[in-house]
CSV table of C-alpha atoms in Angstrom, one decimal:
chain,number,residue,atom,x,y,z
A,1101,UNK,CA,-15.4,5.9,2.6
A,1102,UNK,CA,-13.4,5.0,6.2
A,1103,UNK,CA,-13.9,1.2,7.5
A,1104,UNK,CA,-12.4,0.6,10.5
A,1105,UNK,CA,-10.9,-3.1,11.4
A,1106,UNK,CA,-9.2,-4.1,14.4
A,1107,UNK,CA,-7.7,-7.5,13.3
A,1108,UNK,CA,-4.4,-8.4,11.5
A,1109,UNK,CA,-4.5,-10.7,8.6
A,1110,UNK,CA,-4.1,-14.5,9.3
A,1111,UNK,CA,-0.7,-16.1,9.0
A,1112,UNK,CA,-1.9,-18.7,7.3
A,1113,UNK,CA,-2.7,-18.9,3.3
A,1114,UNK,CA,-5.3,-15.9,2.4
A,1115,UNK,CA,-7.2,-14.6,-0.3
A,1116,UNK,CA,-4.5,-11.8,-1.1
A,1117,UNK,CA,-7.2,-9.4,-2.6
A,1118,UNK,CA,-9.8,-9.8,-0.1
A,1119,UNK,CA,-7.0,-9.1,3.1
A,1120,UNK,CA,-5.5,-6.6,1.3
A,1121,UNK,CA,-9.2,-4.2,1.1
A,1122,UNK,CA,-10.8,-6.4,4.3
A,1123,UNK,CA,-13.4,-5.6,5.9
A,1124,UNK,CA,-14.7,-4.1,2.6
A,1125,UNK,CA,-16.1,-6.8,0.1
A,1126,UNK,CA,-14.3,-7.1,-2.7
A,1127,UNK,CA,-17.9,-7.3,-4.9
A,1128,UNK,CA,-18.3,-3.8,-2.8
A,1129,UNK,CA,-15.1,-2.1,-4.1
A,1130,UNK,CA,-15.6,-3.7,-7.5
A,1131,UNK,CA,-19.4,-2.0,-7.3
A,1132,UNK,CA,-18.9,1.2,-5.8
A,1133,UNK,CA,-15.0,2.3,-6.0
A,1134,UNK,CA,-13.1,0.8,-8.8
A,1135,UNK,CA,-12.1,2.9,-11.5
A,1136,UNK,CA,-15.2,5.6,-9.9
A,1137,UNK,CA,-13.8,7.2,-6.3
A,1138,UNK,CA,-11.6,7.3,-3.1
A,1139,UNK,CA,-11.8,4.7,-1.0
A,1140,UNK,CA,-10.1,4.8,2.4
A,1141,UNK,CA,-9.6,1.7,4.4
A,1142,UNK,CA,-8.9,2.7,8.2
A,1143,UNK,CA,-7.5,0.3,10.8
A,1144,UNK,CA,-6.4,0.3,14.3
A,1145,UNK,CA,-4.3,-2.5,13.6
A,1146,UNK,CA,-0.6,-0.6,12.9
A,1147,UNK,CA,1.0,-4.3,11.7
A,1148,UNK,CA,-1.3,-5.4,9.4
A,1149,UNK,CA,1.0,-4.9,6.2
A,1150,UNK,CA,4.6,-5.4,8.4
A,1151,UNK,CA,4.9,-9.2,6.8
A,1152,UNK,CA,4.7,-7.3,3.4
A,1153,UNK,CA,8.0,-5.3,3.9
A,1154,UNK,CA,10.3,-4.3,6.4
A,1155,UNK,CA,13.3,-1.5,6.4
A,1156,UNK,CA,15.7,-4.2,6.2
A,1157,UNK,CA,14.0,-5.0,3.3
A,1158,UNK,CA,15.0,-1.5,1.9
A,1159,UNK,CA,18.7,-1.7,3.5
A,1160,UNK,CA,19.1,-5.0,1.5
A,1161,UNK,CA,18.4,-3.7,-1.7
A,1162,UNK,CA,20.3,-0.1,-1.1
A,1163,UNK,CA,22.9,-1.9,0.4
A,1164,UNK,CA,24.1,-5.2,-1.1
A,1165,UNK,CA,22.4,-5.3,-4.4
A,1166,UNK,CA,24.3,-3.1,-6.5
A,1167,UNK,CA,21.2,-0.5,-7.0
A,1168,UNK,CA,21.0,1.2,-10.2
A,1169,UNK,CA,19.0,4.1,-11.4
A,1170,UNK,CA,15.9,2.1,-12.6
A,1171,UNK,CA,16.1,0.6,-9.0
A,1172,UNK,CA,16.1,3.9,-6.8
A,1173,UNK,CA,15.4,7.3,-7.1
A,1174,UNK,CA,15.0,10.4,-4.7
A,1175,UNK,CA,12.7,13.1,-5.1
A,1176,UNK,CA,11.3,16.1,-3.5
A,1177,UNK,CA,8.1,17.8,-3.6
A,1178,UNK,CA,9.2,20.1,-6.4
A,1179,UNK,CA,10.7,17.3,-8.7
A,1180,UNK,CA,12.9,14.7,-9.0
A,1181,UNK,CA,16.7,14.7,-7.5
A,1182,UNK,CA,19.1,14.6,-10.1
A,1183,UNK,CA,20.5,11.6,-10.0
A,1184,UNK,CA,24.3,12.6,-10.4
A,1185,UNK,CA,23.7,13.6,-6.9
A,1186,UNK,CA,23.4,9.8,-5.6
A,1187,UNK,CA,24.8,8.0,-8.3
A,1188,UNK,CA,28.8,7.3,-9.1
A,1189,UNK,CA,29.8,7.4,-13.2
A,1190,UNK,CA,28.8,3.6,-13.7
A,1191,UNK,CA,25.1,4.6,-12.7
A,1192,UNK,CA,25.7,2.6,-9.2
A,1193,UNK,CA,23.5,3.7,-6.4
A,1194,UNK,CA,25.5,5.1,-3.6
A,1195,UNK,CA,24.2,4.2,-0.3
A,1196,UNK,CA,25.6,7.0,1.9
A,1197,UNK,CA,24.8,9.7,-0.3
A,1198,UNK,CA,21.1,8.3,-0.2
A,1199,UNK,CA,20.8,8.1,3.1
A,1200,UNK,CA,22.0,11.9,3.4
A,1201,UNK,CA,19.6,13.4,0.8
A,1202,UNK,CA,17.1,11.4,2.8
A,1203,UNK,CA,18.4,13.4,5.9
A,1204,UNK,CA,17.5,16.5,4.4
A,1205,UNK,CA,14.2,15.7,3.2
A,1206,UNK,CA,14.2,13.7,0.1
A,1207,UNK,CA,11.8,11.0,-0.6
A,1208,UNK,CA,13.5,7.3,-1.6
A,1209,UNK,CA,11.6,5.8,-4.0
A,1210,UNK,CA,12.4,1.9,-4.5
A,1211,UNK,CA,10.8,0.8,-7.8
A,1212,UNK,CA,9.8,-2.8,-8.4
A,1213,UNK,CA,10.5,-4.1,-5.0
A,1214,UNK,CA,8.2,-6.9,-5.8
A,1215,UNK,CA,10.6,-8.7,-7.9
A,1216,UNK,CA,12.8,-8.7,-5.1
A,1217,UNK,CA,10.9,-9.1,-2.1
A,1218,UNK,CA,8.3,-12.2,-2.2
A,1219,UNK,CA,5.8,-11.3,0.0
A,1220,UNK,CA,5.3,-8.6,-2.6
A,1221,UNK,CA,5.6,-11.0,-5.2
A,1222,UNK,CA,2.3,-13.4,-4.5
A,1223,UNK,CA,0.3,-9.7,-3.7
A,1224,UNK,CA,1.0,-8.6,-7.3
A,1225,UNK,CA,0.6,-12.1,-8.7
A,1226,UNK,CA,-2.9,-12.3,-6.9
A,1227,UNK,CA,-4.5,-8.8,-7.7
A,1228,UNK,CA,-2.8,-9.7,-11.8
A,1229,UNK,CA,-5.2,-12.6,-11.8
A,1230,UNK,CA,-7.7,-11.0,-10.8
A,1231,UNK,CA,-8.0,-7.8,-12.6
A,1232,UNK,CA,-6.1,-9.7,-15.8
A,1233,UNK,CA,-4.0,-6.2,-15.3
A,1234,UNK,CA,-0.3,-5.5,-14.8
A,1235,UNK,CA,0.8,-4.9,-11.1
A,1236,UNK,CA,4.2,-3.4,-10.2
A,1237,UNK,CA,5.1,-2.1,-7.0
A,1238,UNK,CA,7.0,1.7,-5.9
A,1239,UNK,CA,8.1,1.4,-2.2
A,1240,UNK,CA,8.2,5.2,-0.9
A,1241,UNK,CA,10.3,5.9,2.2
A,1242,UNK,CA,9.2,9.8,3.5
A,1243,UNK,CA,11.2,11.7,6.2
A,1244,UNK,CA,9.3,13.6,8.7
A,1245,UNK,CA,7.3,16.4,7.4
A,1246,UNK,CA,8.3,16.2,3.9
A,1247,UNK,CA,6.3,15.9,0.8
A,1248,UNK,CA,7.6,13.6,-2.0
A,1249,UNK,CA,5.6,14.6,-5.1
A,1250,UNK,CA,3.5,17.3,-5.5
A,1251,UNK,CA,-0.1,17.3,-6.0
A,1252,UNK,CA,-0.5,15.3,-9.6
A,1253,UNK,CA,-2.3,12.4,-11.0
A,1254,UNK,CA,-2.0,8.7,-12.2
A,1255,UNK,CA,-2.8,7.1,-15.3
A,1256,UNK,CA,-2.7,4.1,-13.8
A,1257,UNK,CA,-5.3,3.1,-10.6
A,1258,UNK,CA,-3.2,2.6,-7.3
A,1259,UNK,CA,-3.6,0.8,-3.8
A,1260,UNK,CA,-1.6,2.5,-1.2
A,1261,UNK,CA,-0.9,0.1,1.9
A,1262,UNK,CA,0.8,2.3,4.9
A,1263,UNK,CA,3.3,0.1,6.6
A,1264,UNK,CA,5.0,2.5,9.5
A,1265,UNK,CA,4.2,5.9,10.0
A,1266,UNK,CA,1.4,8.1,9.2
A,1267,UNK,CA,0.7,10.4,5.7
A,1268,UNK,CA,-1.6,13.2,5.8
A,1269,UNK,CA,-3.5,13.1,2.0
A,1270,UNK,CA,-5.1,16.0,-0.1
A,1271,UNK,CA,-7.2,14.9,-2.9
A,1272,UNK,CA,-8.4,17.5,-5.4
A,1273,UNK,CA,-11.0,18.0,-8.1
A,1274,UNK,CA,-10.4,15.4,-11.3
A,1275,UNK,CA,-9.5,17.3,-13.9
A,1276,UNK,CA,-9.2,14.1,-16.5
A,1277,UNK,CA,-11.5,11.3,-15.7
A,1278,UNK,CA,-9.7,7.8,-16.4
A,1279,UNK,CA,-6.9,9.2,-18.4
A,1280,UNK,CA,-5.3,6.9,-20.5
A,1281,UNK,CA,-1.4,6.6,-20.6
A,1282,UNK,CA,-0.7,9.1,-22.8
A,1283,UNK,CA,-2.8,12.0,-20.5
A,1284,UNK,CA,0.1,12.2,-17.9
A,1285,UNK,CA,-0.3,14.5,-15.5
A,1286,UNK,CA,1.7,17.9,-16.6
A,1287,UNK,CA,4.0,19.3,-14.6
A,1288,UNK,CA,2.7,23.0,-13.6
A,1289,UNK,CA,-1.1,22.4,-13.7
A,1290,UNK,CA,-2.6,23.6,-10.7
A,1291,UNK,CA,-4.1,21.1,-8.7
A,1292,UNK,CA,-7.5,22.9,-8.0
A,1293,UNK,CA,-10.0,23.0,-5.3
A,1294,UNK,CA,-9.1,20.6,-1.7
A,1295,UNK,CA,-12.2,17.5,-1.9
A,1296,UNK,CA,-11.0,15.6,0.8
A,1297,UNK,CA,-8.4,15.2,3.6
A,1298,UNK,CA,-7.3,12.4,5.7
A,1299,UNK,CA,-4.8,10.3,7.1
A,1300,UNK,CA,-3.2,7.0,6.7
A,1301,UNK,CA,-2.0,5.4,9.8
A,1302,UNK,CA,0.0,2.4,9.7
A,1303,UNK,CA,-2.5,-0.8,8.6
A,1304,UNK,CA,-4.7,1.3,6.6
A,1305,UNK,CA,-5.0,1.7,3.1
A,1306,UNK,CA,-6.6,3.5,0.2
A,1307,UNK,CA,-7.4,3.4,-3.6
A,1308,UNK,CA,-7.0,6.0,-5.9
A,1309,UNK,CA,-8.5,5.6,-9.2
A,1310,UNK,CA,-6.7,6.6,-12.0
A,1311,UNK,CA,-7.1,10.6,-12.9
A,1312,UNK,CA,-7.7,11.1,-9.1
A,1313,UNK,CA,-5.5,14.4,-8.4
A,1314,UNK,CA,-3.6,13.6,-5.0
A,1315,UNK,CA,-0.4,14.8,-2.6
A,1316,UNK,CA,0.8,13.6,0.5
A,1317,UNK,CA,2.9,15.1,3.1
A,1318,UNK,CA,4.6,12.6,6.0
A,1319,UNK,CA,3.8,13.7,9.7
A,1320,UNK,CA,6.1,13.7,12.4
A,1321,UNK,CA,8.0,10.5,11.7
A,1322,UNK,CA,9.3,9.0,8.9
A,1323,UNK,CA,6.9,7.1,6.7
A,1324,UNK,CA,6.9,3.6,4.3
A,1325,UNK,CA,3.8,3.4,2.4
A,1326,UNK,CA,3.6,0.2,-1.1
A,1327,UNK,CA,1.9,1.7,-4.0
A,1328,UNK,CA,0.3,-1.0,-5.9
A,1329,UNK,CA,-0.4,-0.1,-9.5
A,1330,UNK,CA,-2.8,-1.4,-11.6
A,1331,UNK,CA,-1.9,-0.7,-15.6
A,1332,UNK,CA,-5.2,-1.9,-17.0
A,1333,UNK,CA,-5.8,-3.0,-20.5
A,1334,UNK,CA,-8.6,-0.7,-21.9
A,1335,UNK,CA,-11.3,-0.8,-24.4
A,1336,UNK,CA,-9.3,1.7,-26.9
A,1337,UNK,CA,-6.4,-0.9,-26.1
A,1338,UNK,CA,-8.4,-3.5,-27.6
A,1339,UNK,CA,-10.0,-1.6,-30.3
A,1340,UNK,CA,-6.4,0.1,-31.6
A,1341,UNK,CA,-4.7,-2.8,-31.3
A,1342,UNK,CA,-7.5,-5.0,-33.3
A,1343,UNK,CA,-7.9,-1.9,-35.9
A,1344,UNK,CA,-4.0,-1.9,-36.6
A,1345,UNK,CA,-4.2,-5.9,-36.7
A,1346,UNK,CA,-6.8,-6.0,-39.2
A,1347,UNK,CA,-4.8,-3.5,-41.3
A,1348,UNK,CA,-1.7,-5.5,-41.6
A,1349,UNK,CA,-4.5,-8.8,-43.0
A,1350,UNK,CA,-6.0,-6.4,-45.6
A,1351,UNK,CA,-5.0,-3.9,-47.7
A,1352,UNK,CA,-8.2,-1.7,-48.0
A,1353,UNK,CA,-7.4,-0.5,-45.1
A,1354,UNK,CA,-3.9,0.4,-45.5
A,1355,UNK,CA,-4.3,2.6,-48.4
A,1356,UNK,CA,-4.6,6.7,-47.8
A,1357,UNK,CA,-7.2,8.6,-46.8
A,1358,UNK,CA,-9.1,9.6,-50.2
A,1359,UNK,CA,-7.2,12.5,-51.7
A,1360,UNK,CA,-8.4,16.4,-51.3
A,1361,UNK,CA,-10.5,14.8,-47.9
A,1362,UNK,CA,-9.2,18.1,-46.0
A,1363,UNK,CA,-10.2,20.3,-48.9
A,1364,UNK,CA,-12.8,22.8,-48.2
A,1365,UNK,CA,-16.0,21.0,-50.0
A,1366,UNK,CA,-15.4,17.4,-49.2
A,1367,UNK,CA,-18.7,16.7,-47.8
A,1368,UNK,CA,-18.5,16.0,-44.0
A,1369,UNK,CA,-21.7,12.7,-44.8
A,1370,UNK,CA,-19.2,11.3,-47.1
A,1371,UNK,CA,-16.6,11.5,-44.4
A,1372,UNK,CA,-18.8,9.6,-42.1
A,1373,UNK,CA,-20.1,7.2,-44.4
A,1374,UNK,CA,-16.0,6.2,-45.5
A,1375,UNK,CA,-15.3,5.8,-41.8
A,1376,UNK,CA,-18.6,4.2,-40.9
A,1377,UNK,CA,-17.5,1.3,-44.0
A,1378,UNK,CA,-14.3,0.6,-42.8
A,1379,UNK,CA,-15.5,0.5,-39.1
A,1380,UNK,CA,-18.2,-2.2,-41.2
A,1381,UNK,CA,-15.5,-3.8,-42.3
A,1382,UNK,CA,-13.0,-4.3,-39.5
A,1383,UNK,CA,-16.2,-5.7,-37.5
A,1384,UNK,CA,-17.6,-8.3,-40.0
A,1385,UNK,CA,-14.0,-9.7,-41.7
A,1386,UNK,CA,-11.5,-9.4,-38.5
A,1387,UNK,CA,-11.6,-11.9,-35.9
A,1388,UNK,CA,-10.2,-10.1,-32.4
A,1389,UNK,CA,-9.2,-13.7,-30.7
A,1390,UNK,CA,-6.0,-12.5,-31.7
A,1391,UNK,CA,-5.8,-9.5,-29.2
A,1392,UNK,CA,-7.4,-11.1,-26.6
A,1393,UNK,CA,-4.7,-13.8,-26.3
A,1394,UNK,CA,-2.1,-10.8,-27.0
A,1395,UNK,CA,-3.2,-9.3,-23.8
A,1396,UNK,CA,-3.6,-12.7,-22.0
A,1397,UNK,CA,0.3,-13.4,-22.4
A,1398,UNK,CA,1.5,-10.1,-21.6
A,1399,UNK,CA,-0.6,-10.2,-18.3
A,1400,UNK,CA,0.7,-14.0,-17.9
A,1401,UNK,CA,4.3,-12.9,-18.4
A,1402,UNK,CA,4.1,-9.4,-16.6
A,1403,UNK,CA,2.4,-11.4,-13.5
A,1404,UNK,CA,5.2,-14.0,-11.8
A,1405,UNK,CA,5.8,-15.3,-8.7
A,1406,UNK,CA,9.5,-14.8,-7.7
A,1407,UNK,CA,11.3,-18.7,-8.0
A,1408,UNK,CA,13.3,-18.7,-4.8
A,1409,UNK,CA,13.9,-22.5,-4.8
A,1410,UNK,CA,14.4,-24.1,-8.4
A,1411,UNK,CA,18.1,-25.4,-7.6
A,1412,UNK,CA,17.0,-26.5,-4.4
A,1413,UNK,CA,14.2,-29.1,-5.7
A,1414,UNK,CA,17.0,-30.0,-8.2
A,1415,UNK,CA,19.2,-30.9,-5.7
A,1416,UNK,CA,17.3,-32.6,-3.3
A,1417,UNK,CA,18.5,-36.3,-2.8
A,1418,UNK,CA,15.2,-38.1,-2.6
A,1419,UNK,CA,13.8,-39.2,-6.2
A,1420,UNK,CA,10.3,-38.5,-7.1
A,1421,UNK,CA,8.4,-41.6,-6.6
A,1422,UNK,CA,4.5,-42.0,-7.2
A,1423,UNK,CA,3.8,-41.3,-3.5
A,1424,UNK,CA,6.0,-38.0,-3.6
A,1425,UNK,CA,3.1,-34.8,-2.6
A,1426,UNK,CA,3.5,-32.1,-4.8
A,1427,UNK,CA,1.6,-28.6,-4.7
A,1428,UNK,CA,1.5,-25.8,-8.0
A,1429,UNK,CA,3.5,-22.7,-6.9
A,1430,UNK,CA,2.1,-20.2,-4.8
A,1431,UNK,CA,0.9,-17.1,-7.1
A,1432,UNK,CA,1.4,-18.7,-10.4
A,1433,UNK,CA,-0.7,-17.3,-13.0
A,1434,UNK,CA,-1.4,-20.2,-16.0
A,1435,UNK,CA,-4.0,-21.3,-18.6
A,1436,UNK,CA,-4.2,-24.8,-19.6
A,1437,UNK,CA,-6.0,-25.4,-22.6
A,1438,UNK,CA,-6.5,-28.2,-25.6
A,1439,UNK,CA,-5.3,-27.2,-28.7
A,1440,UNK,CA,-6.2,-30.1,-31.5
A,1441,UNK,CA,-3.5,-32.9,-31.3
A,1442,UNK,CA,-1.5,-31.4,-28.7
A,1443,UNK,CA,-2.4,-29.9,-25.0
A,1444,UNK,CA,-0.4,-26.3,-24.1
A,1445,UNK,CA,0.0,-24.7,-20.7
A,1446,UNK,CA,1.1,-21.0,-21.0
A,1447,UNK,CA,2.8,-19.5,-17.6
A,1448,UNK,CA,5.5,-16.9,-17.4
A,1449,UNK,CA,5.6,-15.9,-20.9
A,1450,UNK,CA,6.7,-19.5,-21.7
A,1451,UNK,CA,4.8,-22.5,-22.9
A,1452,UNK,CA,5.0,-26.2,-22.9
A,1453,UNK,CA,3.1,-28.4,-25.1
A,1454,UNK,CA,2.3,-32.1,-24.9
A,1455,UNK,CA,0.6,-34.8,-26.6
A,1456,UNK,CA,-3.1,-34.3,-26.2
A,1457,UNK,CA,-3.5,-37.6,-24.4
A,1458,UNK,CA,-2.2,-35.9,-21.3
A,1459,UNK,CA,-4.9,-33.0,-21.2
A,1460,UNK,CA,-6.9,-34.6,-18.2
A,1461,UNK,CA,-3.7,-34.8,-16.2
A,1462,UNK,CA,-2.3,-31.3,-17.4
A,1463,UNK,CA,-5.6,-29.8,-16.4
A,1464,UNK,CA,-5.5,-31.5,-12.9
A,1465,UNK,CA,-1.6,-30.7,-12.3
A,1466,UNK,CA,-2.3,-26.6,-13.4
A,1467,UNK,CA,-5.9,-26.0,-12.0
A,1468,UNK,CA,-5.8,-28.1,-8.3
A,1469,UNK,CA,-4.7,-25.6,-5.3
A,1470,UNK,CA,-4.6,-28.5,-3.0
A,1471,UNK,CA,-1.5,-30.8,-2.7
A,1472,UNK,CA,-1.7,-34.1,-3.9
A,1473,UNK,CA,0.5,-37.5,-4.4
A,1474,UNK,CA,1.7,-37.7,-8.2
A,1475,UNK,CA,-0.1,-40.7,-8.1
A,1476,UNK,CA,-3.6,-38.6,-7.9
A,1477,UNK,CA,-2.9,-37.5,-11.5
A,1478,UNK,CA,-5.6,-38.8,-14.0
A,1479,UNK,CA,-5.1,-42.0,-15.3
A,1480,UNK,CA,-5.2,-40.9,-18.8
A,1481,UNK,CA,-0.9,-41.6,-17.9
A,1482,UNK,CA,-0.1,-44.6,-16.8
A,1483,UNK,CA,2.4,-44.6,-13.5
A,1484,UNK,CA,5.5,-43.7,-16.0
A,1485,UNK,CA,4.2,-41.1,-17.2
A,1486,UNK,CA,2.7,-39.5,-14.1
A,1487,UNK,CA,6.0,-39.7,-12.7
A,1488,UNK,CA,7.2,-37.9,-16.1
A,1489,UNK,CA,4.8,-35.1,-16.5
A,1490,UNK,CA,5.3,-34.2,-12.5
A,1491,UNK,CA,8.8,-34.2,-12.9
A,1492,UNK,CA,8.7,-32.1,-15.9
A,1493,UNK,CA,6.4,-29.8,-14.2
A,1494,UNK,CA,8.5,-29.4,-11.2
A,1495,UNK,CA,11.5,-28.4,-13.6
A,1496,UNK,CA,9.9,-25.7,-15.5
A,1497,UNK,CA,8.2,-24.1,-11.6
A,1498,UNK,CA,4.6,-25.3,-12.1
A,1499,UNK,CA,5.0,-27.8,-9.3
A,1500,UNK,CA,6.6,-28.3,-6.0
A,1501,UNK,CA,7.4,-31.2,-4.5
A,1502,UNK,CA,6.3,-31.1,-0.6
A,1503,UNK,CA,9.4,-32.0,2.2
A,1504,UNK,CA,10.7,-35.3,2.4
A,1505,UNK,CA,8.7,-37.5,4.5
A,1506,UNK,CA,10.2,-37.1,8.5
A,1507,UNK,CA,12.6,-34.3,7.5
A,1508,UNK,CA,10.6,-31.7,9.3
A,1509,UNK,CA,11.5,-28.8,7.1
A,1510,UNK,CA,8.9,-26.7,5.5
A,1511,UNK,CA,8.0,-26.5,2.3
A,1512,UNK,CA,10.2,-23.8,0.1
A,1513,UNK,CA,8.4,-20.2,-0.5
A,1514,UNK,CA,7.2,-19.0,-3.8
């Protein structure tokens, strides 16, 4: 499907999910496209994703951050560059010899750029919360007329945001429909009959659900596209993960299969009627609440904003004082919740638990997007403890605290 849209996103605070697919509603997508086909967002608007990322962007990180291989890697259409070619004996990144390879045709691939970049950061954070998936990001800088992978498929789905430059795509016939992780794409298989062909300009984007067999080839100048990756939890996540928790609760189902089962002669009914018991079993005496929350805390940890200003609200000189305006951080994922004689909040792999008299207040402090005076906090505190719980808040990254009153700065980025 091709929509086209004229208008860059708004400066201003946005629904990340909803600019990154607009015009298309995201009940559309959700309906019609995700995890099922191609969809192929077009725009005549070639700066719609430039606040995302920039080349300096990429310089920074090849340049000054002391790059190792997890951090870059080339490649060329017929495989990866070996990395002794751009690397020293430590493992360091060298930045000339990058930017040569790249002048003879090899694609820089700049992994994980959203820990780095914040922009990035709030994207990932957004589409985590609300697919409850893990979101990483691969930058991919193309020269002109070069091909960086050839034609394979994903096990995880991907949203490909074109920021300069254009990429002419070939999708092929799905051979594996919603592979999970371990039916990676083998290197060698041919790639089948041509589906569909297009191309992404700068502003557009697509979505390839995972399986989705796909190459691109750069144009006539050099191209940066974002692939956003979605690594969803699935439904034989959840059931191997609650089968293997059940096993280490109760021995029945540790013990071996029954001896001679793959004799000839061992009835194939009592075969089903074994497995059918213990399925029985797992169902009626295993509670799965337990891999829920698993998968709730890995998405929670996997999921962060990037803190760019914890000293900073340390070190300001003005105290927090009940009038002080304080905001939760941009792109924080959390779950407040009650929890007997205590309240928790869970953020960032971490949690912080306190008296259950404060649950109104918690719940206000992790659940209001608006900012608000400390004073606002529920009176189950009195003004001591509002002051406490915000300044413990701001501490661990929940809150921040708004400028001083007349100093005309802005407030500090996520």
């Amino acid at each position: 499907m091709t929509r086209d849209h004229t208008q860059p996103a708004p400066a201003g605070p946005r629904d990340w999910y909803a600019w990154l697919i607009d015009p298309v509603p995201t009940a559309e997508f959700e309906r019609d496209h995700y995890e099922q086909r191609l969809l192929h967002v077009r725009r005549e608007a070639p700066s719609y994703y430039a606040g995302l990322l920039s080349v300096a962007d990429l310089d920074l990180v090849l340049g000054t951050h002391s790059a190792g291989r997890g951090d870059i890697r080339l490649v060329r259409g017929e495989g990866s560059v070996d990395a002794a070619e751009y690397t020293n004996a430590a493992g360091r990144v060298q930045p000339l010899e990058v930017a040569h390879l790249f002048d003879d045709g090899a694609t820089v691939v700049f992994n994980q750029l959203h820990q780095r970049v914040p922009a990035l950061a709030q994207l990932t954070v957004a589409l985590g919360r609300r697919f409850s998936s893990r979101v990483q990001t691969n930058v991919y800088l193309t020269p002109p007329r070069a091909q960086g992978f050839a034609p394979h498929w994903d096990t995880h789905d991907v949203f490909v945001l074109q920021v300069r430059g254009t990429k002419r795509w070939s999708i092929y016939d799905t051979r594996v429909k919603l592979p999970l992780r371990g039916q990676r794409f083998e290197p060698g298989t041919p790639p089948g009959e041509v589906r569909d062909e297009f191309e992404l300009r700068p502003g557009s984007a697509a979505y390839l659900p995972r399986g989705l067999m796909h190459a691109a080839r750069s144009t006539g100048e050099a191209s940066l596209h974002v692939t956003l990756g979605l690594t969803a939890f699935t439904w034989a996540d959840l059931l191997v993960e609650s089968v293997a928790a059940a096993a280490l609760e109760d021995e029945s189902l540790r013990r071996n299969l029954p001896p001679g089962f793959a004799r000839e002669g061992f009835a194939a009914a009592e075969r089903r009627r074994l497995f059918a018991e213990k399925l029985a079993f797992v169902q009626s005496r295993f509670d799965p609440e337990a891999v829920w929350r698993r998968f709730t805390d890995e998405v929670l940890a996997t999921d962060v904003p990037l803190f760019t200003d914890l000293l900073g609200q340390r070190l300001r000189d003005d105290g927090l004082t009940l009038r002080s305006r304080v905001r939760r951080r941009a792109g924080l994922l959390a779950e407040a919740a009650a929890d007997g004689e205590t309240c928790v909040l869970r953020f960032c792999g971490r949690e912080l638990r306190l008296p259950a008299g404060a649950w109104p207040a918690l719940r206000f402090a992790a659940t209001t997007g608006d900012e608000f005076a400390v004073a606002d906090l529920p009176d189950c505190l009195d003004a001591a403890g509002k002051l406490t719980l915000a300044a413990r808040l701001v501490r661990e990254g929940v809150l921040q605290r708004s400028p001083a009153d007349g100093d005309g700065r802005p407030a500090p980025n996520a």
